[in-house]
Short mmCIF file of C-alpha atoms in Angstrom, two decimals:
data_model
loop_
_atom_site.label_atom_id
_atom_site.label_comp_id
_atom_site.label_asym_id
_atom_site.label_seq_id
_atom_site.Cartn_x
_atom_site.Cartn_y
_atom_site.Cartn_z
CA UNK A 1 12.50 9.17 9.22
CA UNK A 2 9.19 10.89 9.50
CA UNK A 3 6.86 8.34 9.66
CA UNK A 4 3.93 9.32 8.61
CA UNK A 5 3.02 13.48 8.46
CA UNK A 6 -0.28 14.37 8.61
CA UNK A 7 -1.25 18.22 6.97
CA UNK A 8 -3.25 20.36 8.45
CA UNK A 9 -3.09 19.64 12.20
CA UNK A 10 -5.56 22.16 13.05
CA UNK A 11 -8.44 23.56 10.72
CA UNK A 12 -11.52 25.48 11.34
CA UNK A 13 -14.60 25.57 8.54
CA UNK A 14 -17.87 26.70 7.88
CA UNK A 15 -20.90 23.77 7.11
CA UNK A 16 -20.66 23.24 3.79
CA UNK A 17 -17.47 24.28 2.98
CA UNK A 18 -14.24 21.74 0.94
CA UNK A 19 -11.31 20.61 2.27
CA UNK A 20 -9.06 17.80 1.96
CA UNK A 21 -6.61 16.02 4.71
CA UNK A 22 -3.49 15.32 3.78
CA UNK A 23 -1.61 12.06 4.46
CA UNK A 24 1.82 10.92 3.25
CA UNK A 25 4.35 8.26 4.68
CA UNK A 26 8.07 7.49 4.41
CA UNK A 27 7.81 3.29 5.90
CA UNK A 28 7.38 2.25 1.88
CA UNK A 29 3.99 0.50 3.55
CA UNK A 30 1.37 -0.52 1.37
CA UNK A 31 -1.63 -0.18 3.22
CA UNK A 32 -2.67 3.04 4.61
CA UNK A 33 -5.87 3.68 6.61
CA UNK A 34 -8.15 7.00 7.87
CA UNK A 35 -9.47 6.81 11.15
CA UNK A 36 -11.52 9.38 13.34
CA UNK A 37 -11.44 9.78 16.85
CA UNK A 38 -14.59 10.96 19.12
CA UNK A 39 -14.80 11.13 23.02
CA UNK A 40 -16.15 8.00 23.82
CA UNK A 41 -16.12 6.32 20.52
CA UNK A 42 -12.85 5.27 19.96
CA UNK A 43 -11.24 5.12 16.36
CA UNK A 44 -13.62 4.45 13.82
CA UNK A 45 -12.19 3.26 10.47
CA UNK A 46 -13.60 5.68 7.39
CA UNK A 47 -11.80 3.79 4.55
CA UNK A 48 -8.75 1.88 4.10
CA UNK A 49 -6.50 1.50 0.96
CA UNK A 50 -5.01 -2.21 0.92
CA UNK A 51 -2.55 -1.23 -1.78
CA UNK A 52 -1.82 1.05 -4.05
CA UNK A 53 -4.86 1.78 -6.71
CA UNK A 54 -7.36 0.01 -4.46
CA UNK A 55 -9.69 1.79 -1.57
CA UNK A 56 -12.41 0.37 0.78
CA UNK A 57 -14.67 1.58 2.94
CA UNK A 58 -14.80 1.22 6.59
CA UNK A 59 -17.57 1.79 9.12
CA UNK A 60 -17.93 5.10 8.82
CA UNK A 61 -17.63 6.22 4.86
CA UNK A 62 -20.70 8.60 4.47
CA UNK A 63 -19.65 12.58 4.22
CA UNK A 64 -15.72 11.42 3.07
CA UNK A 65 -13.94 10.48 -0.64
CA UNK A 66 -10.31 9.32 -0.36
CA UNK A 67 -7.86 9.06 -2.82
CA UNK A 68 -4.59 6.88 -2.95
CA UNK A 69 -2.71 9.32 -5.00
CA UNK A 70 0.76 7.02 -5.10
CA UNK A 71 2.31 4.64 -3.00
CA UNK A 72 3.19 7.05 -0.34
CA UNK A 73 0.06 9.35 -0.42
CA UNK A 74 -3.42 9.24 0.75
CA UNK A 75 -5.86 12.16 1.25
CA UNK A 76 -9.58 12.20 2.81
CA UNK A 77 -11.78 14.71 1.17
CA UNK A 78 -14.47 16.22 2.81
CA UNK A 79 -17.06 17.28 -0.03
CA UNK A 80 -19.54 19.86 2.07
CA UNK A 81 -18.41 19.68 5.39
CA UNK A 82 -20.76 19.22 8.57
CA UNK A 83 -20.62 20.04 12.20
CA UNK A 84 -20.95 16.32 12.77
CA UNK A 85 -17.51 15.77 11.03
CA UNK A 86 -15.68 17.78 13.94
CA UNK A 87 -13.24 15.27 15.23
CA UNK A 88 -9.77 14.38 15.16
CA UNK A 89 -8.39 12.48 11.85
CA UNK A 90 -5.69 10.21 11.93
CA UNK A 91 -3.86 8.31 9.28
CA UNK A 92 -1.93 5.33 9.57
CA UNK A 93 -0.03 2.69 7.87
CA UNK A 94 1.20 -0.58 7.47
CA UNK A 95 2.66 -3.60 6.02
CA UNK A 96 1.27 -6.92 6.70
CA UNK A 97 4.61 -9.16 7.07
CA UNK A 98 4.17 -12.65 7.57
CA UNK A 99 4.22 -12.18 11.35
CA UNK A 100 2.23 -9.13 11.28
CA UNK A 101 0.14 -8.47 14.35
CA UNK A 102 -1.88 -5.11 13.79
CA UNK A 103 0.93 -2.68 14.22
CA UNK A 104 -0.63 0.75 12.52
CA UNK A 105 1.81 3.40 12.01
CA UNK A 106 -0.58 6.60 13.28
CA UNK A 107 0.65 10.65 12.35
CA UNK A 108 -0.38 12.96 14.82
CA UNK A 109 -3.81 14.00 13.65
CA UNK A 110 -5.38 16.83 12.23
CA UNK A 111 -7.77 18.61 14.42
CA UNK A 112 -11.24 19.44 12.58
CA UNK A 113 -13.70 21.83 13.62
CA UNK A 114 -17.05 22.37 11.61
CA UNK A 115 -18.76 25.49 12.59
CA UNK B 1 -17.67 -6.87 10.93
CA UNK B 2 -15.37 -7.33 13.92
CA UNK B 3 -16.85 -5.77 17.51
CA UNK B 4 -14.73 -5.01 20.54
CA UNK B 5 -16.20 -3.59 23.76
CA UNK B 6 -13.89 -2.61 26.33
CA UNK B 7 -14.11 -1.47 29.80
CA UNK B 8 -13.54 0.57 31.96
CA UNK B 9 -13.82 3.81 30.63
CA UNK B 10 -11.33 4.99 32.80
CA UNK B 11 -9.31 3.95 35.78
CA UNK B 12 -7.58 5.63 38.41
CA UNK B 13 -4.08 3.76 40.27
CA UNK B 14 -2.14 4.22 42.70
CA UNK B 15 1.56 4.17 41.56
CA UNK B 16 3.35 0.21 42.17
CA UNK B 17 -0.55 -0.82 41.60
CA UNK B 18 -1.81 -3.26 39.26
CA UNK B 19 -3.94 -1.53 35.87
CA UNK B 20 -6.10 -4.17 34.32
CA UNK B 21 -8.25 -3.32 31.00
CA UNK B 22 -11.05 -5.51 29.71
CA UNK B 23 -12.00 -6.57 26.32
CA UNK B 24 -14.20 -8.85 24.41
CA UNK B 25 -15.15 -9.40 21.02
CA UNK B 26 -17.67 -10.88 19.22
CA UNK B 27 -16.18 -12.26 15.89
CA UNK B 28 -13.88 -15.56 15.85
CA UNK B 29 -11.79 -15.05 13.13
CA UNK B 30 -8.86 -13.22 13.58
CA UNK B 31 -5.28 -13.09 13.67
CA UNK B 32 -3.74 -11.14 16.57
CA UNK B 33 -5.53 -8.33 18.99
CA UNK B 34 -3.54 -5.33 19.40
CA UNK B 35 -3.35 -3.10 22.47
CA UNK B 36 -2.63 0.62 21.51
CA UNK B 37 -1.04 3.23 23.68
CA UNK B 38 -1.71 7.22 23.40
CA UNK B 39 -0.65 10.22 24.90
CA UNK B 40 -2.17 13.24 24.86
CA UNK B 41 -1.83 15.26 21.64
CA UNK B 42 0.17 12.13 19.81
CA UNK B 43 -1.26 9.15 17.79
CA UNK B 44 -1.86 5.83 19.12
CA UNK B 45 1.31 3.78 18.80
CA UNK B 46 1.45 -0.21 19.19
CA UNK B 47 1.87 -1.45 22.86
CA UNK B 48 1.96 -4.87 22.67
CA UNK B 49 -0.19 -7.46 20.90
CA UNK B 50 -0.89 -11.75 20.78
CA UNK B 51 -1.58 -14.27 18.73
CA UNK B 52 -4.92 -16.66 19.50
CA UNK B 53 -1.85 -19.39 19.76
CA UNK B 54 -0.61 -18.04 22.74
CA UNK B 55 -3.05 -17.67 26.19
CA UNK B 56 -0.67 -14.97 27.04
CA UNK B 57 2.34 -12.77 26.51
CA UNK B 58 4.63 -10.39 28.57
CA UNK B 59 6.45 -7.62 27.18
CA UNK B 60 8.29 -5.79 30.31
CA UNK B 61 5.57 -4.80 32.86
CA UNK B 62 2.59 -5.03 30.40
CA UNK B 63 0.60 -8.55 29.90
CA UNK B 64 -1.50 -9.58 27.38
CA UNK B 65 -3.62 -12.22 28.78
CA UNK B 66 -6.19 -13.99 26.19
CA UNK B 67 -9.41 -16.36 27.45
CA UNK B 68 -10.68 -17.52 24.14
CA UNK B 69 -13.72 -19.79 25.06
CA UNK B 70 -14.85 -16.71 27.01
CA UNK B 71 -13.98 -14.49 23.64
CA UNK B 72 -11.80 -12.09 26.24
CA UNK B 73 -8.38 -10.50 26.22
CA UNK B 74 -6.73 -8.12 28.76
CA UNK B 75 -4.02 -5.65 29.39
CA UNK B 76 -2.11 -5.91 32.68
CA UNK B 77 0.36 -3.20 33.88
CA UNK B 78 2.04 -4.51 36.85
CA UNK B 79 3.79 -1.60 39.05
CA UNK B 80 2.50 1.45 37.33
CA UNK B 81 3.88 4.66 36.89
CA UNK B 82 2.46 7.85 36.51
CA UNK B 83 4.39 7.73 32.53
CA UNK B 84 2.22 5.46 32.11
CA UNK B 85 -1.10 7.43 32.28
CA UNK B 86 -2.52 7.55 28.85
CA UNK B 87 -5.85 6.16 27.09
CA UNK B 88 -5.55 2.72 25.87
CA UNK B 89 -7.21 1.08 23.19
CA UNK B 90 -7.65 -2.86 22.53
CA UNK B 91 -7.82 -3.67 19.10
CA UNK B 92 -9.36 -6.44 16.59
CA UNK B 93 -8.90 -7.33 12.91
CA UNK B 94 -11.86 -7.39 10.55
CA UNK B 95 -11.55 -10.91 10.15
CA UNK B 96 -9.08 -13.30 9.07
CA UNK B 97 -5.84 -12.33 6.73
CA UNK B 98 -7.27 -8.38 7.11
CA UNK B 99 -5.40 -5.76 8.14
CA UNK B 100 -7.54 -3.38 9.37
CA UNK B 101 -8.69 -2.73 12.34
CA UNK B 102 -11.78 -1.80 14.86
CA UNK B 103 -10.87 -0.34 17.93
CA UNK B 104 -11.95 -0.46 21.54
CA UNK B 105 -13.85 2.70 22.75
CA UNK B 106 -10.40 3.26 25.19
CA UNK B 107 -9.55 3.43 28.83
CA UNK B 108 -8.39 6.58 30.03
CA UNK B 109 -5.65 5.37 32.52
CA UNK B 110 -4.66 7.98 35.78
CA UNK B 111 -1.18 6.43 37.78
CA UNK B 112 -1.20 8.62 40.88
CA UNK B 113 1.98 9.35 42.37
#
């Protein structure tokens, strides 16, 4: 089992410049989740997808589009990138059981760096 | 929206010592707090986590202990190790029945040998 894989793990762009994270897991979860991680500031939630066809925003949306693309699939899209979007991503997953107590499946991350 | 403020930023321990983490949180209604556990280069990964039922719960050598007139929970690592150096982040839901989560700002634990 691969949990969940996270593609790129390292990418390097120029302001203003596309690109989108990709996420995909293997648990058969229905919720999946991107977080970033800054020195200092924890993980901040940029949007969430309860289930499949729905997403939500989190507390830190602005800059970022997601898209659940299936069940097992859920990319971040960074429109016109910006040095202040240099962090690490991470995407997670879950499914809330009756006994569920925040367990978050995390990937590895994907290391972003806006020149 | 669900706030959690933890402390210290970082802590240093001798190994067999006692690591204690702070949290406290500002909404009441929730289901659980989660304590996360990472390692360098890896993503965070479930450590242990309680119910508002239970005051507190053990899980090997790490302790969950949860003061909830004083809106508090902790992490305790009794006898640490040096594999147990890592940052670790408490955890809250958004409120009630949600499953996602706000994070601590993390403690970036050292175990000295």
């Amino acid at each position: 089992n691969a949990g969940v894989t996270q593609t790129p793990k390292f990418q390097v762009l120029k302001t203003g410049q596309s690109m989108t994270l990709q996420c995909a897991q293997d648990m058969n979860h229905n919720s999946m989740y991107w977080y970033r991680q800054d020195p200092g500031m924890g993980l901040r939630l940029i949007y969430y997808s309860a289930s499949e066809g729905t997403t939500d925003k989190g507390e830190v949306p602005n800059g970022y589009n997601v898209s659940r693309l299936n069940k097992r699939e859920f990319s971040l899209r960074l429109e016109s990138a910006a040095p202040s979007q240099t962090s690490v991503y991470f995407c997670a997953s879950s499914e809330k059981e009756r006994e569920f107590t925040g367990e978050l499946f995390f990937g590895e991350g994907s290391r972003l760096t806006v020149l | 929206q669900q706030q959690v403020k933890q402390s210290p930023q970082s802590l240093i321990v001798q190994k067999g010592g006692i690591s204690i983490i702070n949290c406290a949180y500002e909404n009441t209604a929730f289901d659980y707090f989660p304590w996360y556990q990472q390692f360098p280069g890896k993503g965070p990964a479930l450590l242990i986590a309680i119910r508002p039922d239970v005051s507190e719960k053990k899980e090997g050598r790490f302790t969950i202990s949860f003061n909830k007139s004083a809106k508090q929970f902790s992490l305790h690592i009794m006898d640490s190790q040096p594999g147990d150096s890592a940052t670790y982040f408490c955890a809250a839901p958004e409120g009630t029945g949600a499953n996602n989560l706000f994070f601590g700002t993390g403690t970036r634990l050292t175990v000295i040998p």
